[in-house]
PDB file of C-alpha atoms in Angstrom:
ATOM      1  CA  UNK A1353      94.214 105.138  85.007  1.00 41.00           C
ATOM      2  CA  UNK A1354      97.180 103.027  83.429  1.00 50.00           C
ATOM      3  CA  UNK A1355      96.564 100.289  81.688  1.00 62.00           C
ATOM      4  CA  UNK A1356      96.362  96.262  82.978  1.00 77.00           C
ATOM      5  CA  UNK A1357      99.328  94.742  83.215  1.00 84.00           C
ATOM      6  CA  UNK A1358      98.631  92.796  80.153  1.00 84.00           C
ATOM      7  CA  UNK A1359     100.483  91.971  76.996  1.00 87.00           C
ATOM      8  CA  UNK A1360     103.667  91.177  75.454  1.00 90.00           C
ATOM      9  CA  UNK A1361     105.592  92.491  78.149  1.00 88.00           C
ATOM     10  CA  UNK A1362     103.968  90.967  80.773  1.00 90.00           C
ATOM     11  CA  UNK A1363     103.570  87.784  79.579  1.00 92.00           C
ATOM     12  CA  UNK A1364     107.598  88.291  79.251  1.00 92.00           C
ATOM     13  CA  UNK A1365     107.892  89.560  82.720  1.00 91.00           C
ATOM     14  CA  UNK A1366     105.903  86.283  84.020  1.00 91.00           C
ATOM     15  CA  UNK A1367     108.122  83.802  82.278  1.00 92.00           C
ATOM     16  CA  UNK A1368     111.128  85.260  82.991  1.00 91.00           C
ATOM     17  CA  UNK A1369     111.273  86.632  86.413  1.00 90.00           C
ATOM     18  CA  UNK A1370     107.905  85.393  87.847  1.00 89.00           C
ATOM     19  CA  UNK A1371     108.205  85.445  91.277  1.00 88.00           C
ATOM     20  CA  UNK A1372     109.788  89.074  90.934  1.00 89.00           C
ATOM     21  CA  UNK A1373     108.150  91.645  92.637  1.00 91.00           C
ATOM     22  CA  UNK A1374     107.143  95.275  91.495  1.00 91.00           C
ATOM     23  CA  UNK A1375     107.218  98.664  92.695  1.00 90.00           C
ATOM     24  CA  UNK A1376     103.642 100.684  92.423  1.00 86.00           C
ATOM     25  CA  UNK A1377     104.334 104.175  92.461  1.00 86.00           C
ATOM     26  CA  UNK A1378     101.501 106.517  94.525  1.00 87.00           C
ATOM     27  CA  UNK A1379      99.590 106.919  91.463  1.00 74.00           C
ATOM     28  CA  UNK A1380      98.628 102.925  90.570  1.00 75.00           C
ATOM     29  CA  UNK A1381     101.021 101.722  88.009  1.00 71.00           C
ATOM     30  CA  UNK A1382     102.728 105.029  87.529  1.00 81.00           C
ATOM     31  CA  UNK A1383     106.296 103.010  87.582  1.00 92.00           C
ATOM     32  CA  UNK A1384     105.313 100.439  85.075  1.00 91.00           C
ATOM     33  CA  UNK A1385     106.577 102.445  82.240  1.00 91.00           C
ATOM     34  CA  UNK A1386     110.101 102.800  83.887  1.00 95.00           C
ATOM     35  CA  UNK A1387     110.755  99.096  83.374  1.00 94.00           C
ATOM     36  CA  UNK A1388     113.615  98.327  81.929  1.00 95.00           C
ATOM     37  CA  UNK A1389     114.696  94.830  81.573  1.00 94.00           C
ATOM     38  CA  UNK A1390     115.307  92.016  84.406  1.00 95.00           C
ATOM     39  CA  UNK A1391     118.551  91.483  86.095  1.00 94.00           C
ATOM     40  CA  UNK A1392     119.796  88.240  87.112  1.00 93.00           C
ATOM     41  CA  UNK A1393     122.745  87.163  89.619  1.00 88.00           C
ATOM     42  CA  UNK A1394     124.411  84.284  89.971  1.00 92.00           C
ATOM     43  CA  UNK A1395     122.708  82.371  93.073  1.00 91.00           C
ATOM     44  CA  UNK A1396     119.274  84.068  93.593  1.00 89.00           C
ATOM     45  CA  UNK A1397     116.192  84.471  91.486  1.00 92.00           C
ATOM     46  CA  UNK A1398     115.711  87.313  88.486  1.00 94.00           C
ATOM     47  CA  UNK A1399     114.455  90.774  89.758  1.00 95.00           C
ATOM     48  CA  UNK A1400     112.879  93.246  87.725  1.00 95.00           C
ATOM     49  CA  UNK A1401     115.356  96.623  86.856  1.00 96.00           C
ATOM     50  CA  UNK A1402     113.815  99.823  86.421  1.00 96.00           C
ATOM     51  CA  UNK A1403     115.635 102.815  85.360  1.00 96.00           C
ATOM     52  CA  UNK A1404     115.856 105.867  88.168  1.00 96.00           C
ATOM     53  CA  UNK A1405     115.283 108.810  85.667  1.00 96.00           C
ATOM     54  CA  UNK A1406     112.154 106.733  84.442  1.00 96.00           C
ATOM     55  CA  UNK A1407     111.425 106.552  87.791  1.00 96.00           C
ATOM     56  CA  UNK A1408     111.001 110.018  88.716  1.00 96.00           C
ATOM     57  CA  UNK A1409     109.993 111.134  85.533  1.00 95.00           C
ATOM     58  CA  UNK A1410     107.218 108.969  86.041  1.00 94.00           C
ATOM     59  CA  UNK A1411     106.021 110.917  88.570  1.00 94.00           C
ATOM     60  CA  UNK A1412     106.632 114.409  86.986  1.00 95.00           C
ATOM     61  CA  UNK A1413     104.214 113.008  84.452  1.00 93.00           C
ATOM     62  CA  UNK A1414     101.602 112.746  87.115  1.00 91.00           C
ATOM     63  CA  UNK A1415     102.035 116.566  87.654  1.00 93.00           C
ATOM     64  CA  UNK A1416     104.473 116.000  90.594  1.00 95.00           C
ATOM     65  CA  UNK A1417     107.357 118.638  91.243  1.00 97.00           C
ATOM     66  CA  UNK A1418     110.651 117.283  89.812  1.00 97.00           C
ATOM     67  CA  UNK A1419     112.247 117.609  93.139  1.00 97.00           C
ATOM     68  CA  UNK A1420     109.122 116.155  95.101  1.00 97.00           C
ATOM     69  CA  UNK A1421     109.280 113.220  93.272  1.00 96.00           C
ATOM     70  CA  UNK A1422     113.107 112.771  93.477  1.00 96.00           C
ATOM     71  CA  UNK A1423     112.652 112.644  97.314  1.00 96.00           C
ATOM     72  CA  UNK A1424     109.555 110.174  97.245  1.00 95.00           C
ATOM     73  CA  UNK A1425     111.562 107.850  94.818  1.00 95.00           C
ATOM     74  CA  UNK A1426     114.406 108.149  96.991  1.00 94.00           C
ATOM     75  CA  UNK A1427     112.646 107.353 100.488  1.00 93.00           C
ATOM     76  CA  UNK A1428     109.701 105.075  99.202  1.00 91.00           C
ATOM     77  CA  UNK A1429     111.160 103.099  96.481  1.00 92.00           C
ATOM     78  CA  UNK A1430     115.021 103.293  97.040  1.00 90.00           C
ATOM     79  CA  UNK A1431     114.712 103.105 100.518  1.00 87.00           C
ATOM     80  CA  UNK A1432     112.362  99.666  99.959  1.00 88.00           C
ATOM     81  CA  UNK A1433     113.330  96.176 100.609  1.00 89.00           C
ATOM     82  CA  UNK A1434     110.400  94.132 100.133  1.00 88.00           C
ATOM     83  CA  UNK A1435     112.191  90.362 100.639  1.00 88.00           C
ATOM     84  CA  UNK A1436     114.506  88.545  97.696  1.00 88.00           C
ATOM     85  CA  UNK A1437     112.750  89.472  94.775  1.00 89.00           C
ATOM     86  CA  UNK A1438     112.705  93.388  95.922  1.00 92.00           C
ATOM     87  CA  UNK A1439     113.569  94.925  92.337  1.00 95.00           C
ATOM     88  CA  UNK A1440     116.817  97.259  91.716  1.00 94.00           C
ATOM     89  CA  UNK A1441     117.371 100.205  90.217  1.00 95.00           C
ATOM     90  CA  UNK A1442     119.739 101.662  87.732  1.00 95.00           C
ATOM     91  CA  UNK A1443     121.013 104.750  87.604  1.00 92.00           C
ATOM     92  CA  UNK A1444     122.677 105.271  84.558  1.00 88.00           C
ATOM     93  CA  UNK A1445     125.983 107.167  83.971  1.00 83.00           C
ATOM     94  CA  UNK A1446     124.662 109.507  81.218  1.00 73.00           C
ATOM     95  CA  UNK A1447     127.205 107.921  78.319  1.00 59.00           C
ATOM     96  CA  UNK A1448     126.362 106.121  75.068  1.00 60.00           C
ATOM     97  CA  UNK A1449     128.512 102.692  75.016  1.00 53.00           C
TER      98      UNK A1449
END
C-alpha cells in the first residue's frame, strides 16, 4: 500500500487547486507519484498535471508489462473526462530547455 495522501504536497495540492480532481491508478494511489505540478488557464479552475511517462511507469512499478500499462493509461486515464477539474497530462518532448 502507498502512503496517505498526507504532507507537504498535499497540503500544497489543497490550497492550490482544491477542487481538482485526481486520477487513481488500478493499484490505489499508484499515480500519485506521477504528479507533477498544477496547471492553470485563464477562465476555469487549476487542474492537477501529471506527467505520461510517470504515468505508465507507475504501473511498470506495480509489475505491469510496459506495453499493458501504456494501453490502460491510454484508455482509462487518457480516455477520462471526469467534469471541469478532470486533470491533464503532459507528455513531454524528450529535450532539456
Amino acid at each position: 500500500m502507498t502512503e496517505e495522501r498526507t504532507g507537504e504536497k498535499w497540503n500544497w495540492l489543497r490550497e492550490t487547486a482544491p477542487d481538482a480532481l485526481l486520477f487513481d491508478g488500478p493499484e490505489g494511489y499508484a499515480f500519485d507519484k506521477a504528479i507533477i505540478g498544477v496547471a492553470t488557464r485563464i477562465g476555469m479552475q487549476p487542474v492537477v498535471a501529471y506527467d505520461e511517462e510517470l504515468l505508465i511507469r507507475s504501473l511498470v512499478d506495480e509489475d505491469w508489462e510496459y506495453i499493458d500499462a501504456v494501453e490502460w493509461v491510454e484508455i482509462n486515464t487518457k480516455g477520462s473526462y471526469l467534469g471541469e477539474g478532470t486533470p491533464i497530462i503532459i507528455e513531454r518532448s524528450g529535450q532539456d530547455g
